[in-house]
Amino acid sequence: MTIAEQFRINATLALKDADASKKTLGTTLTDKIEAKAADKLQTLKLAEQIAEMQNVLYASRDRKLLVILQGMDTSGKDGTVKGVFGQINPLGARTVAFKAPSNAEKDHDYLWRIHREVPGKGEIVIFNRSHYEDVLITRVHGWIDQAECERRYAHIRDFERMLTETGTIVLKFFLHLSKAEQKRRLEERLSDPDKHWKFDPQDIAERAYWDAYQRAYEKALMATDTDSAPWYVVPADSKTQRNLVIASIVMEALNNMHLHFPPGNPEYSKLLID
Amino acid sequence: MTIAEQFRINATLALKDADASKKTLGTTLTDKIEAKAADKLQTLKLAEQIAEMQNVLYASRDRKLLVILQGMDTSGKDGTVKGVFGQINPLGARTVAFKAPSNAEKDHDYLWRIHREVPGKGEIVIFNRSHYEDVLITRVHGWIDQAECERRYAHIRDFERMLTETGTIVLKFFLHLSKAEQKRRLEERLSDPDKHWKFDPQDIAERAYWDAYQRAYEKALMATDTDSAPWYVVPADSKTQRNLVIASIVMEALNNMHLHFPPGNPEYSKLLID
């Protein structure tokens, strides 16, 4: 079983807190600290391999990779970008953080600002939040009804199918955090002067909708999981394990692209005379 | 029968030269010149009404109108923009002419550059050529095979359904020109010094593929005609009739939006004190 298969969303998903901290990656090291260090080292190696592969992706200028990160506040979307994609040359990789839409964005369909940012040939783009907010926060707060939500699931499936059929690999990660771990992380932001800037009172307001968010995520993930644009549910209570799982799945996807540098043109050597 | 119903594409379309010059709009005036003058006057009135309605569309800032113009070279796409939309204030209307894709555009899926240009709330956007070129010129020259073409028909149907479900009215016009009339217009461009700048030898090269284009248009129009994003086949050998038909259909669509200026806020009058 590949790591991708192991974390691919189930046919009947129920987001349980227990699964957020589940340790599923085996290790032969018994000592907990050493196991964690080994996982970190392994992630770093993968991050370096991903960076190398990105170079080939860029040079062969054919395929495109879109990584979508979703998760509750403090689930570690920024940390994933840093830990998994931090070794990549910024030339061929881009992170896009989608915030509340601007007025110009609100004037258009909700996929308009998303489509603008999808990767071009040879590019890796990481979405920190995405069009999935348009079936999550909007649904939790009742800004759209269930019928509109179902229409959007269909738009999203269609849109992602078009992307995959035109050469984009789409990987979607739900960073599955437990409610208790979120509390711990919010407390840390309040007490640690170096992390205080990350605290946003709005996060507390959204935390009150925790159960509604879990249900909205369950529905959205189930409705938009397809073989060409799969959802992975990644236990995110441990940052180390979260990065290792995501790095492993990204690396598997890059390997499956069978990328190689384009062949050289022997005629070119003749051009350089002196 | 509305004019829109009259020119809506049939279930089995066969593009015949005879239909390109068919005069279907009745007139009580028997003299040919006077009839033409009456049609022109009627079109001008409609163009002015369209401009007035655009003002309401802009003020109410809710709906969006996308007009797609397709047709062979010299079929009058530019002339339609001028004749039907020429009275509109440029504030709320935009024409986008899609040429051969740039390198950055080629690096993305073919709908990427299209989606960027769709109308926002209160806006009218006219596409002079469009994503339909990606199932026309590409298919005629064999750059894509039939299977890819069918996949694109599906993408296009999905994309346009998403647009209509998010508040956009989509009207698609095929300017149906006869081969003989195209010849006459190309000759005119060669002989008239004021029109010579419009002549492009490439048009002659594409004319050699006339029959293949007619078949590609038949298939594409049939495959992408939907109740929410219908195709209209407009006889285009007569410029006067072409503009009258299109202006009538656009005006019908605007009327069906039941637009009105947003209600005033009586409190506002109190704000202006001196």
Coordinates of C-alpha atoms in Angstrom, one line a residue:
Chain A
M1 CA 0.0 0.0 0.0
T2 CA 1.4 3.4 -1.0
I3 CA 1.3 6.3 1.4
A4 CA -1.1 8.0 -0.9
E5 CA -3.5 5.0 -0.8
Q6 CA -3.1 4.9 3.0
F7 CA -4.3 8.5 3.5
R8 CA -6.8 8.8 0.6
I9 CA -10.2 9.7 2.0
N10 CA -12.5 6.8 2.7
A11 CA -15.9 6.3 1.0
T12 CA -17.6 7.2 4.3
L13 CA -15.7 9.8 6.1
A14 CA -16.4 10.8 9.6
L15 CA -13.9 13.2 11.0
K16 CA -13.0 12.0 14.5
D17 CA -10.7 13.8 16.8
A18 CA -8.9 10.6 17.6
D19 CA -7.7 10.3 13.9
A20 CA -6.1 13.7 14.1
S21 CA -3.3 12.3 16.2
K22 CA -3.2 8.8 14.8
K23 CA 0.4 7.7 14.2
T24 CA 0.3 5.5 11.2
L25 CA 3.8 5.7 9.8
G26 CA 5.8 2.8 11.3
T27 CA 9.3 3.2 12.6
T28 CA 11.7 0.7 13.9
L29 CA 13.1 3.1 16.5
T30 CA 11.5 2.6 19.9
D31 CA 12.6 5.8 21.6
K32 CA 10.0 8.5 20.9
I33 CA 12.4 11.4 20.5
E34 CA 14.7 9.5 18.2
A35 CA 11.7 8.4 16.1
K36 CA 10.6 12.0 15.8
A37 CA 14.1 13.0 14.8
A38 CA 14.2 10.2 12.2
D39 CA 10.9 11.4 10.8
K40 CA 12.2 15.0 10.5
L41 CA 15.3 13.8 8.8
Q42 CA 13.2 11.8 6.4
T43 CA 11.0 14.8 5.6
L44 CA 14.0 17.0 4.9
K45 CA 15.3 14.4 2.5
L46 CA 12.0 14.3 0.8
A47 CA 11.8 18.1 0.7
E48 CA 15.2 18.1 -1.0
Q49 CA 14.1 15.4 -3.5
I50 CA 10.9 17.4 -4.3
A51 CA 13.1 20.5 -5.0
E52 CA 15.2 18.4 -7.4
M53 CA 12.2 17.1 -9.1
Q54 CA 10.7 20.6 -9.4
N55 CA 13.8 21.5 -11.4
V56 CA 13.2 18.7 -13.9
L57 CA 9.5 19.7 -14.0
Y58 CA 10.5 23.2 -14.8
A59 CA 13.0 22.1 -17.5
S60 CA 10.7 19.7 -19.2
R61 CA 8.0 22.4 -19.2
D62 CA 5.1 20.0 -19.8
R63 CA 3.3 19.0 -16.6
K64 CA 1.8 21.2 -13.9
L65 CA 1.3 20.5 -10.2
L66 CA -1.4 22.0 -8.0
V67 CA -1.4 21.3 -4.3
I68 CA -4.4 22.4 -2.3
L69 CA -4.1 22.8 1.5
Q70 CA -7.2 23.1 3.6
G71 CA -7.7 22.9 7.4
M72 CA -9.0 24.7 10.5
D73 CA -7.1 27.6 11.9
T74 CA -3.7 26.6 13.3
S75 CA -3.8 23.3 11.5
G76 CA -0.4 24.1 9.9
K77 CA -1.0 25.2 6.3
D78 CA 1.9 27.7 6.5
G79 CA 4.1 25.2 8.3
T80 CA 3.4 22.6 5.5
V81 CA 4.5 25.1 2.8
K82 CA 7.7 25.7 4.7
G83 CA 8.4 22.1 5.7
V84 CA 7.5 20.4 2.5
F85 CA 8.1 22.9 -0.3
G86 CA 10.7 25.1 1.5
Q87 CA 13.7 23.7 -0.4
I88 CA 12.2 24.6 -3.8
N89 CA 13.7 27.4 -6.0
P90 CA 11.1 30.1 -6.0
L91 CA 11.5 30.3 -9.9
G92 CA 9.2 27.4 -10.5
A93 CA 7.0 27.4 -7.4
R94 CA 4.4 29.8 -6.0
T95 CA 2.2 29.9 -3.0
V96 CA -1.1 31.6 -3.1
A97 CA -3.0 32.4 0.1
F98 CA -6.7 33.1 -0.6
K99 CA -8.1 35.5 1.9
A100 CA -11.7 36.9 2.1
P101 CA -12.5 38.0 -1.5
S102 CA -11.9 41.6 -2.6
N103 CA -14.8 43.6 -4.2
A104 CA -13.5 42.9 -7.7
E105 CA -13.4 39.2 -6.8
K106 CA -16.9 39.2 -5.3
D107 CA -18.2 40.7 -8.6
H108 CA -17.1 37.5 -10.4
D109 CA -17.9 33.9 -10.0
Y110 CA -16.0 32.3 -7.1
L111 CA -13.8 30.3 -9.4
W112 CA -12.6 33.4 -11.2
R113 CA -9.8 34.3 -8.8
I114 CA -8.9 30.6 -8.4
H115 CA -8.5 29.9 -12.2
R116 CA -6.2 32.9 -12.6
E117 CA -3.7 31.4 -10.2
V118 CA -3.5 27.7 -11.4
P119 CA 0.0 26.5 -12.4
G120 CA 1.3 26.9 -15.9
K121 CA 3.6 24.3 -17.6
G122 CA 6.6 23.4 -15.4
E123 CA 5.1 25.1 -12.4
I124 CA 4.2 24.0 -8.9
V125 CA 1.5 26.1 -7.2
I126 CA 0.4 25.6 -3.6
F127 CA -3.0 27.0 -2.6
N128 CA -3.2 28.0 1.1
R129 CA -7.0 27.8 1.3
S130 CA -8.8 27.7 -2.0
H131 CA -12.2 27.5 -3.7
Y132 CA -13.2 25.0 -1.0
E133 CA -13.8 28.0 1.3
D134 CA -16.8 28.7 -1.0
V135 CA -18.4 25.5 0.2
L136 CA -17.1 25.7 3.8
I137 CA -17.2 29.0 5.6
T138 CA -20.1 30.1 3.3
R139 CA -22.1 27.0 4.2
V140 CA -21.2 27.0 8.0
H141 CA -22.5 30.6 8.3
G142 CA -25.5 29.9 6.1
W143 CA -24.5 32.4 3.4
I144 CA -25.4 29.8 0.8
D145 CA -28.0 27.1 1.1
Q146 CA -27.5 23.3 0.6
A147 CA -28.8 23.5 -3.0
E148 CA -26.3 26.1 -4.0
C149 CA -23.6 24.1 -2.1
E150 CA -24.4 21.0 -4.2
R151 CA -24.3 23.1 -7.4
R152 CA -20.8 24.3 -6.3
Y153 CA -19.6 20.8 -5.6
A154 CA -20.5 20.0 -9.3
H155 CA -18.7 23.2 -10.5
I156 CA -15.6 22.2 -8.6
R157 CA -15.6 18.6 -9.8
D158 CA -16.0 19.9 -13.4
F159 CA -13.3 22.6 -12.9
E160 CA -10.8 20.2 -11.4
R161 CA -11.5 17.6 -14.1
M162 CA -10.8 20.2 -16.8
L163 CA -7.5 21.0 -15.0
T164 CA -6.4 17.4 -14.8
E165 CA -7.4 16.7 -18.4
T166 CA -5.3 19.6 -19.5
G167 CA -2.1 18.3 -17.8
T168 CA -2.3 19.4 -14.2
I169 CA -1.8 17.0 -11.3
V170 CA -4.1 18.0 -8.5
L171 CA -3.4 16.9 -4.9
K172 CA -5.7 18.0 -2.1
F173 CA -4.8 17.8 1.6
F174 CA -7.1 18.2 4.5
L175 CA -4.9 18.9 7.6
H176 CA -7.0 17.1 10.2
L177 CA -6.5 18.8 13.6
S178 CA -8.3 17.9 16.9
K179 CA -10.2 20.5 18.8
A180 CA -8.0 20.0 21.8
E181 CA -4.8 20.5 19.8
Q182 CA -6.2 23.7 18.3
K183 CA -6.9 25.0 21.8
R184 CA -3.3 24.2 22.8
R185 CA -2.0 26.1 19.7
L186 CA -4.2 29.1 20.3
E187 CA -3.0 29.3 23.9
E188 CA 0.6 29.1 22.7
R189 CA 0.0 32.0 20.4
L190 CA -1.4 34.0 23.3
S191 CA 1.4 33.2 25.7
D192 CA 4.5 33.1 23.5
P193 CA 5.6 36.7 22.6
D194 CA 7.2 35.4 19.3
K195 CA 3.9 33.8 18.2
H196 CA 1.5 36.5 19.5
W197 CA 1.3 38.2 16.1
K198 CA -0.3 35.1 14.7
F199 CA -3.3 35.3 17.1
D200 CA -6.5 36.6 15.6
P201 CA -9.6 37.0 17.8
Q202 CA -11.6 35.9 14.7
D203 CA -10.1 32.4 15.1
I204 CA -11.9 32.1 18.5
A205 CA -15.1 33.2 16.8
E206 CA -14.8 30.5 14.2
R207 CA -13.8 27.9 16.8
A208 CA -17.3 28.2 18.2
Y209 CA -18.5 26.6 14.9
W210 CA -16.1 23.7 15.2
D211 CA -18.8 20.9 14.8
A212 CA -20.4 22.6 11.9
Y213 CA -17.1 23.0 10.2
Q214 CA -16.3 19.3 10.7
R215 CA -19.6 18.4 9.0
A216 CA -19.1 20.8 6.2
Y217 CA -15.6 19.4 5.6
E218 CA -16.9 15.8 5.6
K219 CA -19.6 16.7 3.0
A220 CA -17.3 18.8 0.8
L221 CA -14.4 16.3 0.8
M222 CA -16.7 13.3 0.1
A223 CA -18.4 15.2 -2.8
T224 CA -15.3 16.4 -4.5
D225 CA -12.9 13.4 -4.0
T226 CA -12.2 12.0 -7.5
D227 CA -9.6 9.6 -8.8
S228 CA -8.0 12.4 -10.8
A229 CA -8.2 15.0 -8.0
P230 CA -8.1 13.0 -4.7
W231 CA -8.4 14.2 -1.2
Y232 CA -6.0 13.1 1.5
V233 CA -6.9 13.3 5.2
V234 CA -3.6 14.0 7.0
P235 CA -3.4 13.7 10.8
A236 CA -2.2 17.1 11.8
D237 CA -1.8 17.1 15.6
S238 CA 1.8 16.2 15.1
K239 CA 3.6 18.7 12.8
T240 CA 6.4 16.2 12.1
Q241 CA 4.1 13.5 11.0
R242 CA 1.9 15.9 9.0
N243 CA 4.9 17.1 6.9
L244 CA 6.2 13.6 6.5
V245 CA 2.9 12.3 5.1
I246 CA 2.4 15.2 2.8
A247 CA 6.0 15.2 1.5
S248 CA 5.7 11.4 0.9
I249 CA 2.5 11.8 -1.1
V250 CA 3.9 14.8 -3.2
M251 CA 7.0 12.8 -3.9
E252 CA 5.0 9.8 -5.0
A253 CA 3.0 12.0 -7.4
L254 CA 6.1 13.5 -8.8
N255 CA 7.7 10.1 -9.3
N256 CA 4.5 8.9 -11.1
M257 CA 5.0 11.8 -13.6
H258 CA 8.2 10.0 -14.9
L259 CA 9.8 13.3 -15.5
H260 CA 13.2 13.7 -17.2
F261 CA 15.3 16.5 -18.5
P262 CA 14.5 17.2 -22.2
P263 CA 17.1 15.6 -24.6
G264 CA 20.0 17.8 -25.7
N265 CA 20.4 18.9 -29.3
P266 CA 23.8 17.8 -30.5
E267 CA 23.7 20.5 -33.2
Y268 CA 23.9 23.1 -30.4
S269 CA 27.5 22.2 -29.5
K270 CA 28.5 23.4 -33.0
L271 CA 27.1 26.8 -32.4
L272 CA 29.7 27.8 -29.9
I273 CA 32.8 28.4 -32.0
D274 CA 35.2 30.3 -29.8
Chain B
M1 CA -42.3 33.4 -31.8
T2 CA -39.6 35.6 -30.4
I3 CA -36.7 36.6 -32.6
A4 CA -34.5 34.6 -30.2
E5 CA -36.6 31.5 -30.8
Q6 CA -36.6 32.1 -34.6
F7 CA -32.8 32.1 -34.8
R8 CA -31.9 29.6 -32.1
I9 CA -29.9 26.7 -33.6
N10 CA -31.9 23.7 -34.7
A11 CA -31.5 20.2 -33.3
T12 CA -29.9 19.1 -36.6
L13 CA -27.9 21.9 -38.0
A14 CA -26.5 21.8 -41.5
L15 CA -24.9 25.1 -42.5
K16 CA -26.1 25.9 -46.0
D17 CA -24.9 28.8 -48.0
A18 CA -28.5 29.7 -48.9
D19 CA -29.3 30.3 -45.2
A20 CA -26.5 32.9 -44.9
S21 CA -28.5 35.3 -47.0
K22 CA -32.0 34.3 -45.9
K23 CA -34.2 37.3 -45.2
T24 CA -36.5 36.3 -42.4
L25 CA -37.4 39.6 -40.8
G26 CA -40.6 40.7 -42.4
T27 CA -41.3 44.3 -43.4
T28 CA -44.3 46.0 -44.9
L29 CA -42.2 48.3 -47.0
T30 CA -41.9 47.0 -50.6
D31 CA -39.2 49.1 -51.8
K32 CA -35.9 47.4 -51.2
I33 CA -33.9 50.5 -50.3
E34 CA -36.5 51.8 -48.0
A35 CA -36.8 48.4 -46.3
K36 CA -33.1 48.5 -45.7
A37 CA -33.2 52.0 -44.3
A38 CA -36.1 51.0 -42.0
D39 CA -34.0 48.0 -40.7
K40 CA -31.0 50.3 -40.1
L41 CA -33.2 52.8 -38.2
Q42 CA -34.7 50.0 -36.1
T43 CA -31.2 48.7 -35.3
L44 CA -30.1 52.1 -34.2
K45 CA -33.1 52.4 -31.9
L46 CA -32.3 49.0 -30.4
A47 CA -28.6 49.9 -30.0
E48 CA -29.7 53.0 -28.1
Q49 CA -32.1 51.0 -25.9
I50 CA -29.3 48.5 -25.2
A51 CA -27.1 51.4 -24.1
E52 CA -29.8 52.6 -21.8
M53 CA -30.4 49.1 -20.3
Q54 CA -26.6 48.8 -19.8
N55 CA -26.8 51.8 -17.6
V56 CA -29.4 50.1 -15.4
L57 CA -27.4 46.9 -15.4
Y58 CA -24.4 48.8 -14.2
A59 CA -26.3 50.7 -11.5
S60 CA -28.0 47.6 -10.2
R61 CA -24.7 45.7 -10.1
D62 CA -26.1 42.3 -9.9
R63 CA -26.3 40.5 -13.3
K64 CA -23.6 40.1 -16.0
L65 CA -23.9 39.7 -19.7
L66 CA -21.5 37.8 -21.9
V67 CA -21.9 37.9 -25.7
I68 CA -19.8 35.6 -27.8
L69 CA -19.3 36.3 -31.5
Q70 CA -17.9 33.6 -33.8
G71 CA -17.8 33.4 -37.6
M72 CA -15.5 33.0 -40.6
D73 CA -13.1 35.9 -41.5
T74 CA -15.0 38.9 -42.8
S75 CA -18.3 37.6 -41.3
G76 CA -18.6 41.0 -39.5
K77 CA -17.7 40.4 -35.9
D78 CA -16.1 43.9 -35.6
G79 CA -19.1 45.4 -37.4
T80 CA -21.5 43.8 -35.0
V81 CA -19.6 45.3 -32.0
K82 CA -19.9 48.7 -33.6
G83 CA -23.4 48.4 -34.9
V84 CA -25.1 46.8 -31.9
F85 CA -22.9 47.8 -28.9
G86 CA -21.5 51.1 -30.3
Q87 CA -23.9 53.3 -28.3
I88 CA -22.8 51.9 -24.9
N89 CA -20.8 53.9 -22.5
P90 CA -17.4 52.2 -22.3
L91 CA -17.6 52.3 -18.5
G92 CA -19.7 49.2 -18.3
A93 CA -18.9 47.4 -21.5
R94 CA -15.7 45.8 -22.8
T95 CA -14.8 44.0 -26.0
V96 CA -12.1 41.3 -25.9
A97 CA -10.6 40.0 -29.1
F98 CA -8.9 36.7 -28.7
K99 CA -6.0 36.2 -31.0
A100 CA -3.5 33.3 -31.3
P101 CA -2.5 32.5 -27.7
S102 CA 0.7 34.0 -26.2
N103 CA 3.3 31.7 -24.7
A104 CA 2.0 32.4 -21.2
E105 CA -1.5 31.5 -22.4
K106 CA -0.3 28.3 -24.1
D107 CA 1.3 27.3 -20.8
H108 CA -2.1 27.1 -19.2
D109 CA -5.4 25.3 -20.0
Y110 CA -7.2 27.0 -22.9
L111 CA -10.0 28.3 -20.7
W112 CA -7.5 30.2 -18.4
R113 CA -7.3 33.3 -20.6
I114 CA -11.1 33.2 -21.2
H115 CA -12.1 33.0 -17.6
R116 CA -10.0 36.0 -16.7
E117 CA -12.1 38.1 -19.1
V118 CA -15.6 37.1 -18.2
P119 CA -17.9 40.0 -17.0
G120 CA -18.2 41.1 -13.4
K121 CA -21.4 42.3 -11.9
G122 CA -23.0 45.1 -13.9
E123 CA -20.8 44.5 -16.9
I124 CA -21.4 43.6 -20.5
V125 CA -18.4 41.8 -22.2
I126 CA -18.3 41.0 -25.9
F127 CA -15.9 38.2 -27.0
N128 CA -14.7 38.7 -30.6
R129 CA -13.7 35.0 -31.1
S130 CA -13.4 32.9 -27.9
H131 CA -12.7 29.5 -26.4
Y132 CA -14.6 28.1 -29.4
E133 CA -11.4 28.6 -31.5
D134 CA -10.0 25.8 -29.4
V135 CA -12.5 23.3 -31.0
L136 CA -12.5 25.0 -34.4
I137 CA -9.2 26.0 -35.9
T138 CA -7.4 23.4 -33.7
R139 CA -9.7 20.7 -35.1
V140 CA -9.7 21.8 -38.7
H141 CA -5.9 21.7 -38.8
G142 CA -5.8 18.4 -36.9
W143 CA -3.9 19.9 -33.9
I144 CA -6.3 18.0 -31.6
D145 CA -8.1 14.7 -32.3
Q146 CA -11.8 14.0 -32.1
A147 CA -11.6 12.5 -28.6
E148 CA -9.8 15.7 -27.3
C149 CA -12.4 17.8 -29.1
E150 CA -15.2 15.9 -27.3
R151 CA -13.5 16.4 -24.0
R152 CA -13.3 20.1 -24.7
Y153 CA -17.0 20.3 -25.7
A154 CA -17.7 18.9 -22.2
H155 CA -15.4 21.4 -20.5
I156 CA -17.0 24.2 -22.4
R157 CA -20.6 23.1 -21.4
D158 CA -19.5 22.8 -17.8
F159 CA -17.7 26.2 -17.8
E160 CA -20.6 28.0 -19.3
R161 CA -23.1 26.3 -17.0
M162 CA -21.0 27.5 -14.0
L163 CA -21.1 31.0 -15.5
T164 CA -24.8 31.0 -15.9
E165 CA -25.4 29.5 -12.5
T166 CA -23.4 32.3 -11.0
G167 CA -25.4 35.1 -12.6
T168 CA -24.1 35.5 -16.1
I169 CA -26.4 35.6 -19.2
V170 CA -24.5 33.9 -22.0
L171 CA -25.5 34.7 -25.6
K172 CA -23.6 33.0 -28.5
F173 CA -23.9 34.2 -32.1
F174 CA -22.6 32.4 -35.1
L175 CA -22.4 34.9 -38.0
H176 CA -23.3 32.7 -40.9
L177 CA -21.6 33.9 -44.1
S178 CA -21.8 32.3 -47.5
K179 CA -18.6 31.4 -49.3
A180 CA -19.5 33.7 -52.2
E181 CA -20.1 36.7 -49.9
Q182 CA -16.7 36.1 -48.3
K183 CA -15.1 36.2 -51.7
R184 CA -16.8 39.5 -52.5
R185 CA -15.7 41.0 -49.2
L186 CA -12.1 39.8 -49.6
E187 CA -12.0 41.3 -53.1
E188 CA -13.4 44.6 -51.7
R189 CA -10.6 44.7 -49.1
L190 CA -8.0 44.2 -52.0
S191 CA -9.5 46.9 -54.2
D192 CA -10.7 49.6 -51.8
P193 CA -7.7 51.6 -50.5
D194 CA -9.6 52.4 -47.3
K195 CA -10.2 48.7 -46.5
H196 CA -6.9 47.3 -47.8
W197 CA -5.3 47.4 -44.3
K198 CA -7.9 44.8 -43.2
F199 CA -6.7 42.3 -45.8
D200 CA -4.6 39.4 -44.4
P201 CA -3.2 36.8 -46.7
Q202 CA -3.8 34.3 -43.9
D203 CA -7.5 34.7 -44.6
I204 CA -7.0 33.2 -48.1
A205 CA -5.1 30.3 -46.6
E206 CA -8.0 29.6 -44.1
R207 CA -10.6 30.0 -46.9
A208 CA -9.1 26.8 -48.5
Y209 CA -10.5 25.0 -45.4
W210 CA -14.0 26.4 -45.9
D211 CA -15.8 23.0 -45.9
A212 CA -13.9 21.6 -42.9
Y213 CA -14.7 24.8 -41.0
Q214 CA -18.4 24.5 -41.8
R215 CA -18.4 20.9 -40.4
A216 CA -16.4 21.9 -37.4
Y217 CA -18.8 24.7 -36.7
E218 CA -21.8 22.4 -37.1
K219 CA -20.4 19.9 -34.6
A220 CA -19.2 22.5 -32.1
L221 CA -22.5 24.5 -32.1
M222 CA -24.6 21.4 -31.8
A223 CA -22.5 20.0 -28.9
T224 CA -22.5 23.2 -26.9
D225 CA -26.0 24.6 -27.4
T226 CA -27.8 24.6 -24.1
D227 CA -30.9 26.3 -22.8
S228 CA -28.8 28.4 -20.5
A229 CA -26.1 29.3 -23.1
P230 CA -27.8 29.0 -26.5
W231 CA -26.4 29.4 -29.9
Y232 CA -28.0 31.7 -32.5
V233 CA -27.3 31.2 -36.2
V234 CA -27.4 34.7 -37.7
P235 CA -27.6 35.1 -41.5
A236 CA -24.6 37.4 -42.1
D237 CA -24.5 38.1 -45.8
S238 CA -26.5 41.3 -45.1
K239 CA -24.8 43.5 -42.6
T240 CA -28.1 45.3 -41.9
Q241 CA -30.0 42.2 -41.2
R242 CA -27.2 40.7 -39.1
N243 CA -27.1 43.7 -36.8
L244 CA -30.9 43.9 -36.5
V245 CA -31.2 40.2 -35.6
I246 CA -28.4 40.4 -33.0
A247 CA -29.6 43.7 -31.5
S248 CA -33.1 42.2 -31.2
I249 CA -31.9 39.1 -29.4
V250 CA -29.6 41.1 -27.0
M251 CA -32.5 43.5 -26.3
E252 CA -34.9 40.5 -25.6
A253 CA -32.3 39.1 -23.2
L254 CA -31.9 42.4 -21.4
N255 CA -35.7 42.8 -21.1
N256 CA -35.9 39.3 -19.6
M257 CA -33.5 40.3 -16.8
H258 CA -36.2 42.7 -15.5
L259 CA -33.6 45.2 -14.5
H260 CA -34.4 48.4 -12.6
F261 CA -32.4 51.1 -10.8
P262 CA -31.8 50.2 -7.1
P263 CA -34.3 52.0 -4.8
G264 CA -33.1 55.3 -3.4
N265 CA -32.4 55.7 0.4
P266 CA -34.5 58.5 1.7
E267 CA -32.1 59.1 4.6
Y268 CA -29.5 60.2 2.1
S269 CA -31.3 63.4 1.3
K270 CA -30.8 64.5 4.9
L271 CA -27.0 64.2 4.6
L272 CA -26.8 67.2 2.3
I273 CA -27.2 70.1 4.6
D274 CA -25.9 73.1 2.7

